[in-house]
Amino acid sequence: MKKLAIIISSPPHGNAKGREALDIALATSAINHISVFFIDDGVFHLLPEQQPHKILMRDYIATFNMLELYDIDDVYVCESSLKSRNLIQIPHNIPSKVINNQLLTQLLTLQDVIFRF
């Protein structure tokens, strides 16, 4: 079983990257140990009460709740990304662990494969 990291660094709803990252995480969870990392603009995926239908986009954000059902418990959020976007006090729409840059780097070095979206 390989350790697979999925880094989500793109904002939601402007492109398909977040949805593709989620699809890969769910599809490969049976044969890999998956860790999901939200960094940079990817932290916007964690904001509650998003309304993508207003820009004619499909709401896939709620599907991130499926991570737990697929036994993907290692979901991390970059603390400095939250701080730089003034989102540190906002509750997240999925269970996740806020980590600093040092721990982020350490966790990424333990991975066999890294995908970035």
C-alpha atoms as a PDB file:
ATOM      1  CA  MET A   1       0.000   0.000   0.000  1.00  0.00           C
ATOM      2  CA  LYS A   2       1.477   3.311  -1.101  1.00  0.00           C
ATOM      3  CA  LYS A   3       1.173   6.588   0.772  1.00  0.00           C
ATOM      4  CA  LEU A   4      -0.515   9.056  -1.552  1.00  0.00           C
ATOM      5  CA  ALA A   5      -0.733  12.786  -0.854  1.00  0.00           C
ATOM      6  CA  ILE A   6      -3.279  14.922  -2.626  1.00  0.00           C
ATOM      7  CA  ILE A   7      -2.519  18.621  -2.402  1.00  0.00           C
ATOM      8  CA  ILE A   8      -5.379  20.952  -3.202  1.00  0.00           C
ATOM      9  CA  SER A   9      -4.002  24.431  -3.819  1.00  0.00           C
ATOM     10  CA  SER A  10      -6.471  25.819  -6.368  1.00  0.00           C
ATOM     11  CA  PRO A  11      -9.666  27.660  -5.408  1.00  0.00           C
ATOM     12  CA  PRO A  12     -12.994  25.874  -5.807  1.00  0.00           C
ATOM     13  CA  HIS A  13     -15.540  26.480  -8.546  1.00  0.00           C
ATOM     14  CA  GLY A  14     -13.335  28.321 -11.034  1.00  0.00           C
ATOM     15  CA  ASN A  15     -11.982  25.099 -12.499  1.00  0.00           C
ATOM     16  CA  ALA A  16     -12.326  21.339 -12.113  1.00  0.00           C
ATOM     17  CA  LYS A  17      -9.134  20.767 -10.109  1.00  0.00           C
ATOM     18  CA  GLY A  18     -10.810  20.411  -6.708  1.00  0.00           C
ATOM     19  CA  ARG A  19     -13.393  17.993  -8.050  1.00  0.00           C
ATOM     20  CA  GLU A  20     -10.680  15.971  -9.808  1.00  0.00           C
ATOM     21  CA  ALA A  21      -8.612  15.814  -6.603  1.00  0.00           C
ATOM     22  CA  LEU A  22     -11.632  14.560  -4.697  1.00  0.00           C
ATOM     23  CA  ASP A  23     -12.384  11.946  -7.376  1.00  0.00           C
ATOM     24  CA  ILE A  24      -8.821  10.606  -7.226  1.00  0.00           C
ATOM     25  CA  ALA A  25      -8.861  10.478  -3.421  1.00  0.00           C
ATOM     26  CA  LEU A  26     -12.086   8.496  -3.327  1.00  0.00           C
ATOM     27  CA  ALA A  27     -11.198   6.219  -6.245  1.00  0.00           C
ATOM     28  CA  THR A  28      -7.776   5.227  -4.907  1.00  0.00           C
ATOM     29  CA  SER A  29      -8.556   5.020  -1.191  1.00  0.00           C
ATOM     30  CA  ALA A  30      -9.105   1.247  -1.307  1.00  0.00           C
ATOM     31  CA  ILE A  31      -5.554   0.561  -2.505  1.00  0.00           C
ATOM     32  CA  ASN A  32      -3.589   3.470  -1.024  1.00  0.00           C
ATOM     33  CA  HIS A  33      -3.223   5.360   2.233  1.00  0.00           C
ATOM     34  CA  ILE A  34      -4.514   8.819   1.304  1.00  0.00           C
ATOM     35  CA  SER A  35      -3.639  12.143   2.928  1.00  0.00           C
ATOM     36  CA  VAL A  36      -5.322  15.320   1.712  1.00  0.00           C
ATOM     37  CA  PHE A  37      -3.661  18.718   2.142  1.00  0.00           C
ATOM     38  CA  PHE A  38      -5.406  22.059   1.618  1.00  0.00           C
ATOM     39  CA  ILE A  39      -2.875  24.809   0.971  1.00  0.00           C
ATOM     40  CA  ASP A  40      -2.802  28.237  -0.678  1.00  0.00           C
ATOM     41  CA  ASP A  41      -6.173  29.042  -2.310  1.00  0.00           C
ATOM     42  CA  GLY A  42      -7.251  25.438  -1.758  1.00  0.00           C
ATOM     43  CA  VAL A  43      -8.300  26.430   1.776  1.00  0.00           C
ATOM     44  CA  PHE A  44     -11.356  28.108   0.222  1.00  0.00           C
ATOM     45  CA  HIS A  45     -12.795  24.604  -0.270  1.00  0.00           C
ATOM     46  CA  LEU A  46     -13.292  24.491   3.491  1.00  0.00           C
ATOM     47  CA  LEU A  47     -15.592  27.502   3.767  1.00  0.00           C
ATOM     48  CA  PRO A  48     -19.146  26.647   4.825  1.00  0.00           C
ATOM     49  CA  GLU A  49     -22.284  27.753   2.990  1.00  0.00           C
ATOM     50  CA  GLN A  50     -20.791  28.166  -0.462  1.00  0.00           C
ATOM     51  CA  GLN A  51     -23.225  28.918  -3.268  1.00  0.00           C
ATOM     52  CA  PRO A  52     -21.615  27.789  -6.536  1.00  0.00           C
ATOM     53  CA  HIS A  53     -24.961  27.675  -8.319  1.00  0.00           C
ATOM     54  CA  LYS A  54     -24.814  31.475  -8.458  1.00  0.00           C
ATOM     55  CA  ILE A  55     -21.946  31.193 -10.917  1.00  0.00           C
ATOM     56  CA  LEU A  56     -23.548  28.208 -12.666  1.00  0.00           C
ATOM     57  CA  MET A  57     -21.166  25.655 -11.121  1.00  0.00           C
ATOM     58  CA  ARG A  58     -21.992  22.280  -9.602  1.00  0.00           C
ATOM     59  CA  ASP A  59     -21.728  22.000  -5.802  1.00  0.00           C
ATOM     60  CA  TYR A  60     -19.173  19.260  -5.235  1.00  0.00           C
ATOM     61  CA  ILE A  61     -17.914  20.691  -1.931  1.00  0.00           C
ATOM     62  CA  ALA A  62     -20.450  18.659   0.087  1.00  0.00           C
ATOM     63  CA  THR A  63     -18.897  15.518  -1.400  1.00  0.00           C
ATOM     64  CA  PHE A  64     -15.754  16.162   0.664  1.00  0.00           C
ATOM     65  CA  ASN A  65     -17.755  14.713   3.558  1.00  0.00           C
ATOM     66  CA  MET A  66     -17.333  11.357   1.794  1.00  0.00           C
ATOM     67  CA  LEU A  67     -13.643  11.344   2.780  1.00  0.00           C
ATOM     68  CA  GLU A  68     -14.536   9.953   6.205  1.00  0.00           C
ATOM     69  CA  LEU A  69     -16.721   7.227   4.710  1.00  0.00           C
ATOM     70  CA  TYR A  70     -13.763   6.131   2.574  1.00  0.00           C
ATOM     71  CA  ASP A  71     -11.513   6.017   5.673  1.00  0.00           C
ATOM     72  CA  ILE A  72      -9.542   9.077   4.616  1.00  0.00           C
ATOM     73  CA  ASP A  73      -8.884  10.582   8.023  1.00  0.00           C
ATOM     74  CA  ASP A  74      -5.642  12.415   7.306  1.00  0.00           C
ATOM     75  CA  VAL A  75      -7.017  15.753   6.124  1.00  0.00           C
ATOM     76  CA  TYR A  76      -4.730  18.711   6.793  1.00  0.00           C
ATOM     77  CA  VAL A  77      -5.004  22.468   6.363  1.00  0.00           C
ATOM     78  CA  CYS A  78      -2.038  24.815   6.129  1.00  0.00           C
ATOM     79  CA  GLU A  79      -2.217  27.303   8.988  1.00  0.00           C
ATOM     80  CA  SER A  80      -0.242  30.005   7.160  1.00  0.00           C
ATOM     81  CA  SER A  81      -2.584  29.733   4.150  1.00  0.00           C
ATOM     82  CA  LEU A  82      -5.563  30.285   6.459  1.00  0.00           C
ATOM     83  CA  LYS A  83      -3.864  33.227   8.168  1.00  0.00           C
ATOM     84  CA  SER A  84      -2.810  34.930   4.937  1.00  0.00           C
ATOM     85  CA  ARG A  85      -6.420  34.756   3.690  1.00  0.00           C
ATOM     86  CA  ASN A  86      -7.865  35.896   7.027  1.00  0.00           C
ATOM     87  CA  LEU A  87      -9.728  32.574   7.449  1.00  0.00           C
ATOM     88  CA  ILE A  88      -8.153  31.263  10.658  1.00  0.00           C
ATOM     89  CA  GLN A  89     -11.335  31.783  12.735  1.00  0.00           C
ATOM     90  CA  ILE A  90     -13.779  30.406  10.135  1.00  0.00           C
ATOM     91  CA  PRO A  91     -15.171  26.930  10.947  1.00  0.00           C
ATOM     92  CA  HIS A  92     -14.409  24.262   8.347  1.00  0.00           C
ATOM     93  CA  ASN A  93     -17.108  22.348   6.504  1.00  0.00           C
ATOM     94  CA  ILE A  94     -15.204  19.042   6.865  1.00  0.00           C
ATOM     95  CA  PRO A  95     -13.138  17.591   9.714  1.00  0.00           C
ATOM     96  CA  SER A  96      -9.510  18.602   9.271  1.00  0.00           C
ATOM     97  CA  LYS A  97      -6.343  19.286  11.235  1.00  0.00           C
ATOM     98  CA  VAL A  98      -4.661  22.695  11.016  1.00  0.00           C
ATOM     99  CA  ILE A  99      -0.892  22.272  10.753  1.00  0.00           C
ATOM    100  CA  ASN A 100       2.089  24.601  10.489  1.00  0.00           C
ATOM    101  CA  ASN A 101       4.543  24.706   7.582  1.00  0.00           C
ATOM    102  CA  GLN A 102       7.141  22.593   9.365  1.00  0.00           C
ATOM    103  CA  LEU A 103       4.717  19.728   9.993  1.00  0.00           C
ATOM    104  CA  LEU A 104       3.354  20.083   6.452  1.00  0.00           C
ATOM    105  CA  THR A 105       6.850  19.586   5.054  1.00  0.00           C
ATOM    106  CA  GLN A 106       7.495  16.619   7.354  1.00  0.00           C
ATOM    107  CA  LEU A 107       4.242  14.906   6.371  1.00  0.00           C
ATOM    108  CA  LEU A 108       4.891  15.429   2.665  1.00  0.00           C
ATOM    109  CA  THR A 109       8.357  13.867   2.908  1.00  0.00           C
ATOM    110  CA  LEU A 110       6.729  10.653   4.198  1.00  0.00           C
ATOM    111  CA  GLN A 111       4.592  10.244   1.067  1.00  0.00           C
ATOM    112  CA  ASP A 112       5.390   7.886  -1.796  1.00  0.00           C
ATOM    113  CA  VAL A 113       3.376   9.811  -4.397  1.00  0.00           C
ATOM    114  CA  ILE A 114       2.196  13.436  -4.426  1.00  0.00           C
ATOM    115  CA  PHE A 115      -0.512  14.825  -6.687  1.00  0.00           C
ATOM    116  CA  ARG A 116      -1.084  18.577  -6.773  1.00  0.00           C
ATOM    117  CA  PHE A 117      -4.277  20.187  -7.976  1.00  0.00           C
END
